[in-house]
Coordinates of C-alpha atoms and ligand atoms in Angstrom, one line a residue:
M1 CA -123.6 48.1 99.7
M2 CA -125.0 45.2 97.6
E3 CA -128.3 43.8 98.7
N4 CA -128.4 40.0 99.0
P5 CA -125.7 39.2 96.5
R6 CA -126.0 35.8 94.8
V7 CA -123.1 33.4 94.3
L8 CA -123.0 32.0 90.7
E9 CA -120.7 29.5 89.1
L10 CA -118.4 31.1 86.5
G11 CA -117.5 29.4 83.3
V12 CA -115.2 29.8 80.3
Q13 CA -117.6 32.6 79.0
D14 CA -116.7 34.6 82.1
L15 CA -112.9 34.4 81.5
P16 CA -112.4 37.9 80.0
D17 CA -114.2 39.5 83.0
L18 CA -112.5 37.2 85.4
M19 CA -109.0 38.1 84.0
R20 CA -109.7 41.8 84.3
L21 CA -110.8 41.3 87.9
E22 CA -107.8 39.1 88.8
Q23 CA -105.4 41.7 87.3
R24 CA -107.0 44.4 89.4
C25 CA -106.6 42.3 92.6
F26 CA -103.2 40.5 92.3
S27 CA -99.8 41.6 91.0
Y28 CA -99.0 38.0 90.2
H29 CA -101.9 36.2 88.6
W30 CA -102.9 33.1 86.6
S31 CA -103.1 33.3 82.8
E32 CA -106.3 33.0 80.9
E33 CA -105.0 29.8 79.6
Q34 CA -104.5 28.3 83.0
Y35 CA -108.1 29.2 83.9
R36 CA -109.5 27.9 80.7
L37 CA -107.7 24.5 81.0
G38 CA -108.7 24.1 84.6
L39 CA -112.3 24.9 83.9
E40 CA -112.6 22.8 80.8
R41 CA -111.0 19.8 82.6
G42 CA -113.0 20.3 85.7
A43 CA -109.8 20.6 87.7
F44 CA -111.4 23.4 89.8
Q45 CA -114.5 25.5 90.0
V46 CA -114.8 29.3 90.1
W47 CA -117.7 31.0 91.9
G48 CA -118.4 34.7 91.6
V49 CA -120.6 37.5 92.8
H50 CA -121.7 40.0 90.1
A51 CA -122.5 43.7 90.1
H52 CA -123.6 45.6 87.0
G53 CA -123.3 42.4 84.9
S54 CA -119.7 41.4 85.7
P55 CA -118.0 39.6 88.5
V56 CA -116.7 41.8 91.4
A57 CA -115.7 38.9 93.7
Y58 CA -114.6 35.4 92.9
L59 CA -113.4 32.2 94.6
A60 CA -111.5 29.4 92.8
F61 CA -111.2 26.0 94.5
S62 CA -110.7 22.3 93.9
I63 CA -112.0 19.3 95.6
V64 CA -110.0 16.0 95.2
V65 CA -110.7 12.9 97.3
G66 CA -112.2 14.6 100.3
E67 CA -109.8 17.5 100.3
M68 CA -110.7 21.0 99.3
E69 CA -108.1 23.6 98.4
I70 CA -108.8 27.3 98.0
L71 CA -106.8 28.4 95.0
N72 CA -107.8 32.0 94.7
L73 CA -110.1 34.5 96.3
A74 CA -110.4 38.2 95.6
V75 CA -112.8 41.1 95.7
H76 CA -112.6 44.2 93.5
P77 CA -111.2 47.0 95.7
A78 CA -114.3 49.1 95.3
F79 CA -116.4 46.3 96.8
R80 CA -114.3 45.3 99.7
R81 CA -115.5 45.2 103.4
Q82 CA -119.1 44.5 102.2
G83 CA -119.1 40.9 103.2
L84 CA -118.6 39.5 99.6
A85 CA -115.6 37.3 100.5
A86 CA -117.5 36.1 103.6
K87 CA -120.5 35.3 101.4
L88 CA -118.3 33.2 99.0
M89 CA -116.6 31.5 101.9
R90 CA -119.9 30.6 103.6
S91 CA -121.2 29.1 100.3
L92 CA -118.0 27.1 100.0
M93 CA -118.2 25.8 103.5
T94 CA -121.8 24.7 103.0
F95 CA -120.9 23.0 99.7
C96 CA -117.9 21.2 101.3
R97 CA -120.1 19.8 104.0
E98 CA -122.6 18.6 101.4
Q99 CA -119.8 17.0 99.4
K100 CA -118.5 15.3 102.6
V101 CA -115.2 17.0 102.3
E102 CA -113.0 16.3 105.3
Q103 CA -110.4 19.0 105.2
G104 CA -109.8 22.3 103.5
F105 CA -106.4 23.8 102.7
L106 CA -105.0 27.1 101.5
D107 CA -101.9 29.2 101.6
V108 CA -101.7 32.9 102.2
K109 CA -98.9 35.5 102.3
R110 CA -97.7 36.2 105.7
S111 CA -98.4 40.0 105.4
N112 CA -102.0 39.5 104.1
H113 CA -103.8 40.3 107.3
P114 CA -107.3 40.9 105.8
A115 CA -107.2 37.4 104.2
I116 CA -105.8 35.7 107.3
A117 CA -108.5 37.3 109.5
L118 CA -111.1 36.1 107.0
Y119 CA -109.8 32.5 106.9
R120 CA -109.5 32.3 110.7
R121 CA -113.1 33.5 111.0
F122 CA -114.1 30.5 108.9
G123 CA -112.3 28.0 111.1
F124 CA -109.0 27.7 109.3
E125 CA -105.9 27.3 111.5
Q126 CA -102.3 27.7 110.6
Y127 CA -100.3 24.4 110.5
G128 CA -97.1 25.3 108.7
V129 CA -95.0 27.8 106.8
R130 CA -93.4 27.5 103.4
K131 CA -90.4 29.9 103.2
R132 CA -90.1 32.4 100.4
Y133 CA -92.9 30.6 98.5
Y134 CA -94.4 33.3 96.3
P135 CA -92.6 34.1 93.0
D136 CA -93.5 37.8 93.0
T137 CA -92.5 39.0 96.5
K138 CA -90.6 35.9 97.8
E139 CA -92.7 36.2 100.9
D140 CA -93.4 33.2 103.1
A141 CA -96.6 31.3 102.7
L142 CA -98.6 30.5 105.8
L143 CA -100.4 27.2 105.4
F144 CA -103.9 26.9 106.8
R145 CA -106.1 23.9 107.3
C146 CA -109.8 23.5 108.2
D147 CA -111.3 20.3 109.6
F148 CA -114.9 20.1 108.3
L149 CA -115.8 17.2 110.5
G150 CA -115.6 19.2 113.6
H151 CA -116.4 22.7 112.4
T152 CA -119.5 24.9 112.1
T153 CA -119.6 28.1 110.0
P154 CA -120.4 31.4 111.7
A155 CA -124.1 31.9 111.0
S156 CA -124.8 35.3 112.3
K157 CA -122.7 37.4 109.9
P158 CA -123.8 38.4 106.4
Ligands
LIG1 C1 -109.1 39.4 101.5 C2 -110.3 39.9 100.7 C3 -110.7 38.8 99.7 C4 -111.5 40.2 101.7 O1 -112.6 40.5 100.9 P1 -113.8 41.4 101.5 O2 -115.0 41.1 100.7 O3 -113.4 42.7 101.7 O4 -114.0 40.7 102.9 P2 -115.4 40.7 103.8 O5 -116.0 42.1 103.7 O6 -116.3 39.6 103.4 O7 -114.8 40.5 105.3 C5 -115.0 39.3 105.9 C6 -114.0 39.2 107.1 O8 -112.6 39.2 106.6 C7 -111.8 40.0 107.4 N1 -111.3 41.2 106.7 C8 -111.6 41.6 105.5 N2 -110.9 42.7 105.2 C9 -110.2 43.0 106.2 C10 -109.3 44.1 106.5 N3 -109.0 45.0 105.6 N4 -108.6 44.1 107.7 C11 -108.9 43.1 108.6 N5 -109.8 42.1 108.4 C12 -110.4 42.0 107.2 C13 -112.6 40.4 108.6 O9 -112.6 39.3 109.6 C14 -114.0 40.4 108.0 O10 -115.0 40.3 108.9 P3 -115.7 41.6 109.6 O11 -116.1 42.5 108.5 O12 -116.8 41.1 110.4 O13 -114.6 42.2 110.4 C15 -110.0 41.2 99.9 O14 -109.4 42.1 100.8 C16 -109.1 41.0 98.7 O15 -109.6 40.7 97.6 N6 -107.8 41.2 98.9 C17 -106.8 41.1 97.7 C18 -106.7 39.6 97.2 C19 -106.3 38.7 98.3 O16 -105.4 39.0 99.1 N7 -106.9 37.5 98.3 C20 -106.6 36.4 99.3 C21 -105.5 35.6 98.7 S1 -105.0 34.3 99.8

């Protein structure tokens, strides 16, 4: 169990570590080039939690005119169920409120029960389905939304 993990912003210099982590966590993943371009252009931000000098959890998101979108979130298998995703989500929710974001959006595979439980815990609610959305498994995407104007983050959990 990590003691008081810190959330840090990741940059282009972290890309090799980030790519290794992403490949470990997803069968279908973004290329290094997609990350590089997005980071260089400020299209999205990536936050991470490190252990032994490299990221073991990360969250990629964008904020455009009052709307936040979670693009990617993953935790290395050896570091799951230790509250790292919750830590990242809590930081993001605080940041969104500071930035006066009004709504947050994300999509998640229908079968991804851990992620769905996590998102629900942070106030996201399902508002739609995109059929056979994902290129790797052709699974449906469940579309989730969070209304920041009326929502408070759970404070009692790590
Ligand atoms: C989903 C994922 C990010 C969760 O990361 P994590 O650090 O293990 O999650 P946390 O320990 O912070 O758990 C926070 C909450 O998420 C939910 N959760 C996490 N893992 C869960 C599991 N295996 N089963 C059910 N609920 C789970 C629970 O509500 C949990 O709260 P609790 O511990 O009080 O019950 C991680 O399993 C992962 O990386 N999965 C593969 C990548 C992925 O699917 N990303 C999401 C793409 S949309």
